CSV table of C-alpha atoms and ligand atoms in Angstrom, one decimal:
chain,number,residue,atom,x,y,z
A,1,UNK,CA,37.0,192.4,-35.6
A,2,UNK,CA,34.6,192.0,-32.7
A,3,UNK,CA,31.3,194.0,-31.7
A,4,UNK,CA,28.9,193.6,-29.1
A,5,UNK,CA,29.3,191.1,-26.4
A,6,UNK,CA,26.7,188.3,-27.0
A,7,UNK,CA,26.6,186.6,-23.6
A,8,UNK,CA,28.8,185.4,-20.7
A,9,UNK,CA,28.1,181.9,-20.1
A,10,UNK,CA,28.3,180.0,-16.4
A,11,UNK,CA,28.3,176.3,-16.1
A,12,UNK,CA,26.1,175.4,-13.3
A,13,UNK,CA,25.5,171.9,-11.5
A,14,UNK,CA,21.9,172.0,-11.5
A,15,UNK,CA,20.2,174.2,-14.5
A,16,UNK,CA,16.8,174.3,-13.1
A,17,UNK,CA,18.1,175.5,-9.6
A,18,UNK,CA,20.1,178.1,-11.2
A,19,UNK,CA,17.2,179.2,-13.7
A,20,UNK,CA,15.1,179.7,-10.6
A,21,UNK,CA,17.5,181.4,-8.5
A,22,UNK,CA,17.8,184.2,-11.3
A,23,UNK,CA,14.3,184.3,-11.9
A,24,UNK,CA,13.3,184.8,-8.2
A,25,UNK,CA,16.0,186.2,-6.3
A,26,UNK,CA,17.5,188.7,-9.2
A,27,UNK,CA,14.4,189.0,-10.7
A,28,UNK,CA,15.5,188.1,-14.4
A,29,UNK,CA,13.5,187.1,-17.1
A,30,UNK,CA,14.9,183.5,-18.2
A,31,UNK,CA,14.5,181.7,-21.6
A,32,UNK,CA,13.0,178.3,-22.1
A,33,UNK,CA,15.4,175.8,-21.6
A,34,UNK,CA,17.3,174.2,-24.9
A,35,UNK,CA,19.0,170.9,-25.3
A,36,UNK,CA,22.0,170.9,-27.6
A,37,UNK,CA,23.1,167.2,-27.9
A,38,UNK,CA,25.7,168.3,-30.7
A,39,UNK,CA,27.3,170.9,-28.1
A,40,UNK,CA,26.6,168.1,-25.0
A,41,UNK,CA,24.9,171.2,-23.0
A,42,UNK,CA,21.4,172.0,-21.8
A,43,UNK,CA,21.1,175.6,-21.8
A,44,UNK,CA,18.9,178.8,-20.8
A,45,UNK,CA,19.5,182.3,-21.3
A,46,UNK,CA,19.0,185.2,-18.7
A,47,UNK,CA,17.6,188.2,-20.8
A,48,UNK,CA,19.5,191.6,-19.5
A,49,UNK,CA,18.7,194.7,-21.3
A,50,UNK,CA,22.5,195.0,-22.5
A,51,UNK,CA,23.4,191.3,-23.0
A,52,UNK,CA,22.4,187.8,-22.1
A,53,UNK,CA,23.8,185.0,-19.5
A,54,UNK,CA,24.2,181.8,-20.7
A,55,UNK,CA,23.5,179.1,-18.0
A,56,UNK,CA,24.7,175.8,-19.2
A,57,UNK,CA,24.4,172.3,-17.7
A,58,UNK,CA,26.0,169.0,-18.6
A,59,UNK,CA,24.5,167.1,-21.0
A,60,UNK,CA,25.8,163.5,-21.7
A,61,UNK,CA,28.9,161.6,-20.6
A,62,UNK,CA,31.0,163.4,-23.4
A,63,UNK,CA,30.1,166.8,-22.6
A,64,UNK,CA,32.8,169.2,-22.9
A,65,UNK,CA,32.0,171.2,-20.0
A,66,UNK,CA,32.0,167.8,-17.7
A,67,UNK,CA,35.8,168.5,-16.9
A,68,UNK,CA,35.2,171.8,-16.0
A,69,UNK,CA,32.3,170.8,-13.6
A,70,UNK,CA,34.4,168.1,-12.0
A,71,UNK,CA,37.1,171.3,-11.3
A,72,UNK,CA,34.4,173.7,-10.7
A,73,UNK,CA,31.5,172.0,-8.4
A,74,UNK,CA,29.5,174.9,-7.5
A,75,UNK,CA,29.9,176.2,-11.1
A,76,UNK,CA,31.8,179.0,-12.6
A,77,UNK,CA,32.4,181.5,-15.4
A,78,UNK,CA,33.0,179.3,-18.6
A,79,UNK,CA,33.3,181.6,-21.7
A,80,UNK,CA,32.5,185.3,-23.0
A,81,UNK,CA,30.6,185.2,-26.6
A,82,UNK,CA,31.7,188.4,-28.8
A,83,UNK,CA,29.5,188.7,-32.1
A,84,UNK,CA,31.6,189.2,-35.4
A,85,UNK,CA,30.4,189.8,-38.9
A,86,UNK,CA,31.7,187.1,-40.7
A,87,UNK,CA,32.6,184.1,-38.7
A,88,UNK,CA,34.9,182.6,-41.5
A,89,UNK,CA,37.0,186.1,-42.2
A,90,UNK,CA,37.5,186.1,-38.7
A,91,UNK,CA,38.6,182.8,-38.2
A,92,UNK,CA,41.3,183.2,-41.1
A,93,UNK,CA,42.4,186.4,-39.7
A,94,UNK,CA,43.0,185.0,-36.2
A,95,UNK,CA,44.6,182.0,-37.3
A,96,UNK,CA,46.9,184.2,-39.4
A,97,UNK,CA,47.8,185.9,-36.1
A,98,UNK,CA,48.4,183.0,-34.3
A,99,UNK,CA,45.4,182.2,-32.7
A,100,UNK,CA,44.3,178.4,-32.1
A,101,UNK,CA,40.8,177.5,-33.2
A,102,UNK,CA,39.4,174.8,-31.1
A,103,UNK,CA,37.8,171.3,-33.1
A,104,UNK,CA,38.2,171.1,-36.8
A,105,UNK,CA,38.0,174.9,-37.2
A,106,UNK,CA,34.7,174.5,-38.8
A,107,UNK,CA,31.5,176.9,-37.4
A,108,UNK,CA,29.1,174.9,-35.7
A,109,UNK,CA,25.7,176.1,-35.3
A,110,UNK,CA,25.4,177.4,-31.9
A,111,UNK,CA,22.2,178.0,-29.3
A,112,UNK,CA,21.0,180.8,-31.5
A,113,UNK,CA,20.9,178.6,-34.6
A,114,UNK,CA,23.9,181.0,-35.8
A,115,UNK,CA,27.6,180.1,-36.6
A,116,UNK,CA,30.1,179.5,-33.6
A,117,UNK,CA,33.5,178.8,-33.1
A,118,UNK,CA,35.9,178.6,-29.8
A,119,UNK,CA,39.2,179.8,-29.4
A,120,UNK,CA,41.8,178.5,-27.1
A,121,UNK,CA,41.7,180.1,-23.3
A,122,UNK,CA,45.5,180.2,-23.3
A,123,UNK,CA,45.9,182.6,-26.6
A,124,UNK,CA,43.3,184.8,-24.4
A,125,UNK,CA,44.5,185.5,-20.9
A,126,UNK,CA,43.0,182.3,-19.9
A,127,UNK,CA,39.3,182.9,-20.8
A,128,UNK,CA,37.9,180.7,-23.5
A,129,UNK,CA,35.9,182.7,-26.4
A,130,UNK,CA,33.2,182.0,-28.3
A,131,UNK,CA,32.5,184.0,-31.6
A,132,UNK,CA,29.1,183.8,-33.1
A,133,UNK,CA,28.1,185.5,-36.7
A,134,UNK,CA,25.7,188.0,-35.8
B,1,CO,CO1,28.0,180.5,-25.3
């Protein structure tokens, strides 16, 4: 069902500083900053030849990554995003297999303008999984 690794997401305490570090120390190409108030995050993408790294900063008090940053004040790996061809078919197949889809189960629009869903980390070995319809 899953296809390419779309991105690995890191929560960082300071997006500008993290982007600068990836740009200057690692020589990476960084996308412009996007604010996604529906997701409670500010995001940039580090463009790599074979995938992307999503750097996330808390946006607003209700941000879903706030608790993660409180537990990991210097930042850390937050989720993996796999591509799927059909997100509703993938969701139904996963639910039938007993996996928990976070939220109300309806896909939201992600940072690439495409539908995304998140799967409970306890169902996948302690790692939060995002599915994005490619
Ligand atoms: Co993501």
